[in-house]
Short mmCIF file of C-alpha atoms and ligand atoms in Angstrom, two decimals:
data_model
loop_
_atom_site.label_atom_id
_atom_site.label_comp_id
_atom_site.label_asym_id
_atom_site.label_seq_id
_atom_site.Cartn_x
_atom_site.Cartn_y
_atom_site.Cartn_z
CA MET A 1 -0.17 62.13 -32.28
CA VAL A 2 1.69 63.50 -35.20
CA VAL A 3 5.69 63.38 -34.68
CA LEU A 4 7.28 65.73 -37.41
CA VAL A 5 11.18 64.58 -37.17
CA THR A 6 13.91 66.60 -39.37
CA ALA A 7 17.59 65.74 -39.70
CA PHE A 8 19.98 67.66 -42.07
CA ASP A 9 22.16 67.21 -44.90
CA ALA A 10 26.00 66.65 -45.03
CA PHE A 11 27.95 69.64 -43.86
CA GLY A 12 31.51 70.97 -43.60
CA GLY A 13 32.81 68.86 -46.85
CA GLU A 14 31.87 65.07 -45.35
CA ALA A 15 30.40 62.87 -47.14
CA LEU A 16 26.95 62.11 -44.72
CA ASN A 17 24.91 63.51 -42.04
CA ALA A 18 24.82 60.63 -39.16
CA SER A 19 21.88 62.17 -38.21
CA TRP A 20 19.96 61.86 -41.71
CA GLU A 21 21.31 58.12 -41.96
CA ALA A 22 19.73 57.55 -38.38
CA LEU A 23 16.10 59.44 -39.61
CA LYS A 24 16.11 57.21 -42.68
CA GLN A 25 16.20 53.73 -40.50
CA LEU A 26 13.16 54.95 -37.88
CA PRO A 27 10.10 53.05 -38.44
CA GLU A 28 6.88 54.83 -39.85
CA GLU A 29 4.92 54.39 -36.58
CA ILE A 30 6.18 54.17 -32.83
CA GLN A 31 3.31 52.92 -30.34
CA GLY A 32 1.18 54.36 -32.83
CA ASN A 33 2.19 57.63 -33.47
CA ILE A 34 2.94 58.45 -37.12
CA ILE A 35 6.82 59.32 -37.69
CA VAL A 36 7.05 62.23 -40.86
CA LYS A 37 10.73 62.61 -41.52
CA ARG A 38 12.02 65.38 -43.65
CA GLN A 39 15.64 66.36 -44.86
CA LEU A 40 16.81 69.90 -43.87
CA PRO A 41 19.38 71.99 -45.89
CA THR A 42 22.37 72.72 -43.46
CA VAL A 43 21.76 76.45 -44.19
CA PHE A 44 20.92 79.46 -41.78
CA HIS A 45 17.25 80.49 -42.52
CA ARG A 46 16.76 78.44 -45.06
CA SER A 47 16.52 75.05 -43.09
CA PHE A 48 13.70 77.14 -41.05
CA SER A 49 11.52 78.44 -43.95
CA GLU A 50 11.90 74.64 -44.84
CA LEU A 51 10.62 73.33 -41.50
CA LYS A 52 8.14 75.74 -41.38
CA ALA A 53 6.28 74.72 -44.51
CA HIS A 54 6.37 71.10 -43.07
CA ILE A 55 4.93 72.09 -39.97
CA GLU A 56 2.30 73.87 -41.88
CA GLU A 57 1.47 70.71 -44.23
CA HIS A 58 1.51 68.72 -41.67
CA LYS A 59 0.15 70.03 -38.36
CA PRO A 60 2.57 67.94 -36.09
CA ASP A 61 1.93 67.63 -32.49
CA ILE A 62 5.81 67.48 -31.62
CA VAL A 63 8.36 68.67 -34.09
CA LEU A 64 11.46 67.12 -33.32
CA SER A 65 15.03 67.93 -34.98
CA LEU A 66 18.55 65.57 -35.57
CA GLY A 67 21.48 66.89 -35.88
CA GLN A 68 25.16 65.77 -36.03
CA ALA A 69 27.74 66.71 -33.47
CA ALA A 70 31.07 65.41 -34.11
CA GLY A 71 33.62 64.68 -31.07
CA ARG A 72 30.14 64.21 -28.53
CA ARG A 73 29.74 60.89 -26.88
CA GLY A 74 26.60 59.66 -26.53
CA ILE A 75 23.14 60.88 -27.41
CA SER A 76 22.40 64.72 -26.51
CA ILE A 77 19.50 65.51 -25.53
CA GLU A 78 19.03 69.67 -26.02
CA ARG A 79 18.14 71.64 -23.23
CA VAL A 80 18.45 74.89 -24.52
CA ALA A 81 18.47 77.40 -27.94
CA ILE A 82 20.21 80.66 -28.09
CA ASN A 83 19.38 83.73 -30.04
CA VAL A 84 22.47 83.95 -32.01
CA ASP A 85 24.14 82.89 -35.12
CA ASP A 86 27.68 82.61 -35.00
CA ALA A 87 29.08 80.21 -37.44
CA ARG A 88 32.83 78.28 -37.11
CA ILE A 89 32.48 77.26 -40.96
CA PRO A 90 30.53 78.47 -43.39
CA ASP A 91 26.71 76.67 -44.08
CA ASN A 92 26.22 75.20 -46.97
CA ASP A 93 25.26 78.19 -49.03
CA GLY A 94 28.14 79.89 -48.25
CA GLN A 95 27.00 82.07 -45.26
CA GLN A 96 29.03 82.54 -42.14
CA PRO A 97 27.03 84.77 -39.47
CA ILE A 98 29.05 85.84 -36.70
CA ASP A 99 27.35 87.25 -33.65
CA GLU A 100 23.78 87.94 -35.42
CA THR A 101 20.67 87.43 -33.69
CA ILE A 102 18.42 84.61 -35.34
CA VAL A 103 15.49 87.01 -34.13
CA ASP A 104 15.77 89.94 -33.89
CA ASN A 105 14.51 91.19 -30.58
CA GLY A 106 13.47 88.50 -29.99
CA PRO A 107 14.00 86.55 -26.43
CA SER A 108 17.69 85.78 -25.47
CA ALA A 109 17.01 81.68 -25.62
CA TYR A 110 14.11 79.35 -25.31
CA PHE A 111 14.09 75.87 -23.57
CA SER A 112 13.11 72.69 -24.78
CA THR A 113 9.45 71.95 -24.78
CA LEU A 114 9.72 67.99 -24.63
CA PRO A 115 10.42 65.58 -21.69
CA ILE A 116 14.23 65.61 -21.41
CA LYS A 117 14.96 63.82 -18.75
CA ALA A 118 12.48 61.37 -19.16
CA MET A 119 14.08 61.00 -23.32
CA SER A 120 17.23 60.17 -21.86
CA ALA A 121 16.79 58.47 -19.31
CA GLU A 122 14.34 56.09 -21.81
CA ILE A 123 17.44 55.62 -24.13
CA ASN A 124 19.48 55.02 -21.13
CA THR A 125 17.25 51.39 -19.97
CA LEU A 126 18.27 49.96 -23.25
CA GLY A 127 22.45 50.47 -22.21
CA ILE A 128 22.64 53.71 -24.47
CA GLU A 129 24.57 56.15 -23.72
CA ALA A 130 22.64 59.60 -23.36
CA SER A 131 22.69 62.73 -21.88
CA ILE A 132 21.37 66.20 -21.49
CA SER A 133 23.49 69.06 -23.17
CA ASN A 134 23.06 72.65 -22.23
CA THR A 135 24.47 74.34 -25.37
CA ALA A 136 23.26 72.93 -28.91
CA GLY A 137 26.26 75.67 -30.11
CA THR A 138 25.65 78.68 -32.43
CA PHE A 139 25.54 76.85 -35.82
CA VAL A 140 22.51 75.43 -37.49
CA CYS A 141 21.44 72.85 -34.92
CA ASN A 142 21.01 75.96 -32.80
CA HIS A 143 19.23 78.21 -34.85
CA ILE A 144 16.81 75.64 -35.96
CA MET A 145 15.81 74.55 -32.25
CA PHE A 146 15.26 78.16 -31.60
CA SER A 147 13.51 79.30 -34.44
CA LEU A 148 11.11 76.17 -34.29
CA LEU A 149 10.41 76.76 -30.53
CA HIS A 150 10.14 80.74 -31.14
CA TYR A 151 7.77 80.02 -34.28
CA ALA A 152 5.21 77.82 -31.64
CA CYS A 153 5.75 80.68 -29.20
CA VAL A 154 4.73 83.33 -31.66
CA GLN A 155 1.85 81.60 -33.96
CA GLU A 156 0.36 80.19 -30.54
CA LEU A 157 0.80 76.96 -32.38
CA ASP A 158 0.93 73.90 -29.74
CA TYR A 159 3.29 71.24 -30.96
CA ARG A 160 6.20 71.04 -28.56
CA GLY A 161 9.81 70.91 -29.41
CA GLY A 162 13.09 70.30 -29.08
CA PHE A 163 16.49 68.80 -30.44
CA ILE A 164 18.66 65.95 -30.28
CA HIS A 165 22.60 65.91 -31.40
CA ILE A 166 24.08 62.76 -32.13
CA PRO A 167 27.60 61.53 -32.48
CA CYS A 168 29.45 60.46 -35.81
CA ILE A 169 28.57 56.93 -36.70
CA LYS A 170 31.41 54.47 -37.52
CA GLU A 171 32.43 54.96 -41.14
CA GLN A 172 32.62 58.79 -40.64
CA VAL A 173 35.11 57.88 -38.48
CA VAL A 174 37.98 55.36 -40.07
CA ASP A 175 40.41 58.43 -41.10
CA LYS A 176 39.36 59.92 -37.76
CA PRO A 177 40.79 57.39 -34.99
CA GLN A 178 40.37 60.30 -32.54
CA LEU A 179 36.63 60.86 -32.51
CA PRO A 180 34.05 59.41 -30.24
CA TYR A 181 31.66 57.20 -32.44
CA MET A 182 28.13 55.10 -32.12
CA ASP A 183 26.48 52.23 -34.21
CA LEU A 184 23.90 53.56 -36.38
CA THR A 185 21.90 50.61 -35.00
CA ASP A 186 22.57 51.94 -31.20
CA VAL A 187 21.33 55.07 -32.71
CA VAL A 188 18.26 54.41 -34.32
CA LYS A 189 17.09 52.33 -31.22
CA GLY A 190 17.84 55.38 -28.85
CA LEU A 191 16.11 57.73 -30.75
CA GLU A 192 12.96 55.43 -31.11
CA ALA A 193 13.10 55.39 -27.22
CA ALA A 194 13.74 59.03 -27.05
CA ILE A 195 10.29 59.59 -29.00
CA ARG A 196 8.56 56.84 -27.08
CA ALA A 197 9.01 58.93 -24.16
CA ALA A 198 8.03 62.49 -25.82
CA CYS A 199 5.06 61.17 -26.85
CA THR A 200 4.29 59.57 -23.37
CA ALA A 201 5.56 61.89 -21.00
CA THR A 202 3.86 65.78 -20.93
CA ILE A 203 5.61 66.40 -17.82
CA ASP A 204 9.21 65.51 -17.53
CA ILE A 205 10.54 63.08 -14.55
CA LYS A 206 12.88 64.62 -11.89
CA ALA A 207 16.66 63.18 -12.09
CA VAL A 208 19.91 64.01 -12.17
CA GLY A 209 21.36 65.60 -14.88
CA GLY A 210 23.31 68.75 -14.18
CA ARG A 211 26.84 68.66 -15.59
CA LEU A 212 29.89 71.31 -15.36
CA ASP A 213 30.65 71.43 -19.15
N1 LIG B 1 25.18 69.54 -37.02
C1 LIG B 1 25.40 71.10 -37.42
C2 LIG B 1 24.39 71.77 -38.51
C3 LIG B 1 23.86 70.42 -39.14
C4 LIG B 1 24.04 69.48 -38.35
O1 LIG B 1 23.98 67.83 -38.69
C5 LIG B 1 25.06 71.69 -35.92
O2 LIG B 1 25.52 71.19 -34.88
O3 LIG B 1 24.82 72.91 -36.01
#
């Protein structure tokens, strides 16, 4: 299989983005599946025009986008993306949409088409913290997840797709001790496990993963 994995560039005045640092360290191949790695700009709409070009070029079986969620603990496997851009800060092109639809007259939301529970469980077997998240936020990460799932749907492409948020890594929190962080090596091992599960399981497992938040 061909797995197209993307991560974002640094945004919000930060020097780096943990998702890109992790993606750079992923192997080129996982259990015989080819990993194509690409960076996307943290910019509404332009991020997806770039991703669309990568999809056209590589014709992936799986499209997995990664992003950083400062303040979260553990790896978050996203369940759902909603049809709204509502930015708390400007993106890297200075745009700050408020309550705008991503796709006019599009559906309200899309669910990940990856086996999210199997991915989370596979990460947990390594003793690495991961869980299901029921919101990818309303910034560029939600935008890319919604866009990649909508594109597969309207173009009738048969790739499966989803999104993973990762927390900050150690060097990002030296002057912000209140923020949780993970070791980059654990993030990379966790992502490898998630991709393994995504390539293996087409039907998700039934496992408890519900939460109040
Ligand atoms: N995180 C942001 C956008 C880019 C990134 O890595 C988000 O969660 O929307």
